[in-house]
Amino acid sequence: QVQLVESGGGLVQPGGSLRLSCTASGSIFSFNDMAWYRQVPGKERELVALINTYRLTNYAEFVKGRFIISRDNAKTVHLQMNSLNADDTAVYYCALAQRGSLYWGQGTQVTVSS
């Protein structure tokens, strides 16, 4: 079993910053991909950023230059979010992919509002 726990969400003003973190526990292998997705009501979940074992990253166009994904090790990933705007309001989910399986965290709410 694999569990993912996100933290760091909350309310922030437009132009502000937040840092999300996700820690995995259970049977975690050294080689895996970790990612952040987000979802708003009525829309599909969308990829925000991904980082693989070798720390190669991939970003959605709408966050390039504003968000930075990083990882400490095979179990912990972060998302530094800068220059936030109202369109970034969503539930953010951490994901881990390893050996053909995909695992999700419970999500953390990020609200950008004045």
PDB file of N, CA and C in Angstrom, residues 5 14 16 18 23 29-31 34-35 38 41 50 54-55 58 64 66 69 82 84 88 91 93-94 96 100-101:
ATOM      1  N   VAL A   5       0.319  12.110   1.379  1.00  0.00           N
ATOM      2  CA  VAL A   5      -0.286  13.148   2.209  1.00  0.00           C
ATOM      3  C   VAL A   5       0.254  14.499   1.765  1.00  0.00           C
ATOM      4  N   PRO A  14      -3.998  37.371  -4.513  1.00  0.00           N
ATOM      5  CA  PRO A  14      -3.417  37.388  -5.866  1.00  0.00           C
ATOM      6  C   PRO A  14      -2.011  37.980  -5.839  1.00  0.00           C
ATOM      7  N   GLY A  16       0.484  36.380  -4.616  1.00  0.00           N
ATOM      8  CA  GLY A  16       1.204  35.742  -3.522  1.00  0.00           C
ATOM      9  C   GLY A  16       1.779  34.388  -3.895  1.00  0.00           C
ATOM     10  N   LEU A  18       2.632  30.178  -2.438  1.00  0.00           N
ATOM     11  CA  LEU A  18       2.397  29.057  -1.539  1.00  0.00           C
ATOM     12  C   LEU A  18       3.349  27.935  -1.907  1.00  0.00           C
ATOM     13  N   THR A  23       4.242  13.890   0.953  1.00  0.00           N
ATOM     14  CA  THR A  23       5.111  12.822   1.432  1.00  0.00           C
ATOM     15  C   THR A  23       4.417  11.482   1.238  1.00  0.00           C
ATOM     16  N   PHE A  29       9.322   2.608  -4.245  1.00  0.00           N
ATOM     17  CA  PHE A  29      10.530   2.188  -4.925  1.00  0.00           C
ATOM     18  C   PHE A  29      11.391   3.399  -5.265  1.00  0.00           C
ATOM     19  N   SER A  30      12.665   3.145  -5.473  1.00  0.00           N
ATOM     20  CA  SER A  30      13.597   4.245  -5.731  1.00  0.00           C
ATOM     21  C   SER A  30      13.281   4.969  -7.022  1.00  0.00           C
ATOM     22  N   PHE A  31      12.782   4.211  -8.018  1.00  0.00           N
ATOM     23  CA  PHE A  31      12.506   4.801  -9.331  1.00  0.00           C
ATOM     24  C   PHE A  31      10.998   5.041  -9.450  1.00  0.00           C
ATOM     25  N   MET A  34       6.796  11.565  -9.700  1.00  0.00           N
ATOM     26  CA  MET A  34       5.855  12.242  -8.823  1.00  0.00           C
ATOM     27  C   MET A  34       5.335  13.490  -9.528  1.00  0.00           C
ATOM     28  N   ALA A  35       4.114  13.850  -9.228  1.00  0.00           N
ATOM     29  CA  ALA A  35       3.488  14.943  -9.970  1.00  0.00           C
ATOM     30  C   ALA A  35       2.456  15.655  -9.117  1.00  0.00           C
ATOM     31  N   ARG A  38      -4.311  19.326 -10.553  1.00  0.00           N
ATOM     32  CA  ARG A  38      -5.313  20.161  -9.896  1.00  0.00           C
ATOM     33  C   ARG A  38      -6.658  19.970 -10.562  1.00  0.00           C
ATOM     34  N   PRO A  41     -14.241  22.221  -9.604  1.00  0.00           N
ATOM     35  CA  PRO A  41     -15.552  21.562  -9.795  1.00  0.00           C
ATOM     36  C   PRO A  41     -16.041  21.682 -11.233  1.00  0.00           C
ATOM     37  N   LEU A  50       5.364  17.683 -13.309  1.00  0.00           N
ATOM     38  CA  LEU A  50       5.831  16.323 -13.068  1.00  0.00           C
ATOM     39  C   LEU A  50       7.343  16.330 -12.915  1.00  0.00           C
ATOM     40  N   TYR A  54      15.117  11.167 -12.071  1.00  0.00           N
ATOM     41  CA  TYR A  54      16.347  11.885 -12.419  1.00  0.00           C
ATOM     42  C   TYR A  54      16.161  13.396 -12.310  1.00  0.00           C
ATOM     43  N   ARG A  55      15.026  13.786 -11.724  1.00  0.00           N
ATOM     44  CA  ARG A  55      14.700  15.202 -11.500  1.00  0.00           C
ATOM     45  C   ARG A  55      14.491  15.968 -12.803  1.00  0.00           C
ATOM     46  N   ASN A  58       8.543  18.539 -16.075  1.00  0.00           N
ATOM     47  CA  ASN A  58       7.652  18.922 -17.165  1.00  0.00           C
ATOM     48  C   ASN A  58       6.530  19.753 -16.558  1.00  0.00           C
ATOM     49  N   LYS A  64       4.163  27.614 -16.383  1.00  0.00           N
ATOM     50  CA  LYS A  64       5.584  27.805 -16.707  1.00  0.00           C
ATOM     51  C   LYS A  64       6.052  29.202 -16.299  1.00  0.00           C
ATOM     52  N   ARG A  66       6.148  30.261 -13.315  1.00  0.00           N
ATOM     53  CA  ARG A  66       5.553  30.666 -12.035  1.00  0.00           C
ATOM     54  C   ARG A  66       5.696  29.581 -10.967  1.00  0.00           C
ATOM     55  N   ILE A  69       8.548  22.623  -9.440  1.00  0.00           N
ATOM     56  CA  ILE A  69       8.415  21.333  -8.773  1.00  0.00           C
ATOM     57  C   ILE A  69       9.807  20.842  -8.406  1.00  0.00           C
ATOM     58  N   ASN A  82       4.282  30.607  -7.313  1.00  0.00           N
ATOM     59  CA  ASN A  82       4.481  32.045  -7.241  1.00  0.00           C
ATOM     60  C   ASN A  82       3.532  32.760  -8.187  1.00  0.00           C
ATOM     61  N   LEU A  84       0.547  33.809  -7.948  1.00  0.00           N
ATOM     62  CA  LEU A  84      -0.740  33.124  -8.021  1.00  0.00           C
ATOM     63  C   LEU A  84      -1.844  34.079  -8.452  1.00  0.00           C
ATOM     64  N   ASP A  88      -5.771  29.943 -10.487  1.00  0.00           N
ATOM     65  CA  ASP A  88      -5.039  28.852  -9.845  1.00  0.00           C
ATOM     66  C   ASP A  88      -5.827  28.226  -8.695  1.00  0.00           C
ATOM     67  N   VAL A  91      -8.361  22.338  -6.118  1.00  0.00           N
ATOM     68  CA  VAL A  91      -7.818  21.329  -5.218  1.00  0.00           C
ATOM     69  C   VAL A  91      -6.592  20.736  -5.907  1.00  0.00           C
ATOM     70  N   TYR A  93      -3.688  17.914  -6.126  1.00  0.00           N
ATOM     71  CA  TYR A  93      -3.462  16.520  -5.766  1.00  0.00           C
ATOM     72  C   TYR A  93      -2.028  16.115  -6.078  1.00  0.00           C
ATOM     73  N   CYS A  94      -1.451  15.394  -5.180  1.00  0.00           N
ATOM     74  CA  CYS A  94      -0.146  14.781  -5.401  1.00  0.00           C
ATOM     75  C   CYS A  94      -0.368  13.394  -6.000  1.00  0.00           C
ATOM     76  N   LEU A  96       1.805   9.731  -7.453  1.00  0.00           N
ATOM     77  CA  LEU A  96       3.041   8.961  -7.560  1.00  0.00           C
ATOM     78  C   LEU A  96       2.789   7.783  -8.481  1.00  0.00           C
ATOM     79  N   GLY A 100       3.912   0.684 -12.933  1.00  0.00           N
ATOM     80  CA  GLY A 100       2.618   0.516 -13.570  1.00  0.00           C
ATOM     81  C   GLY A 100       1.418   0.887 -12.731  1.00  0.00           C
ATOM     82  N   SER A 101       1.644   1.369 -11.519  1.00  0.00           N
ATOM     83  CA  SER A 101       0.543   1.774 -10.655  1.00  0.00           C
ATOM     84  C   SER A 101       0.598   3.273 -10.393  1.00  0.00           C
TER      85      SER A 101
END
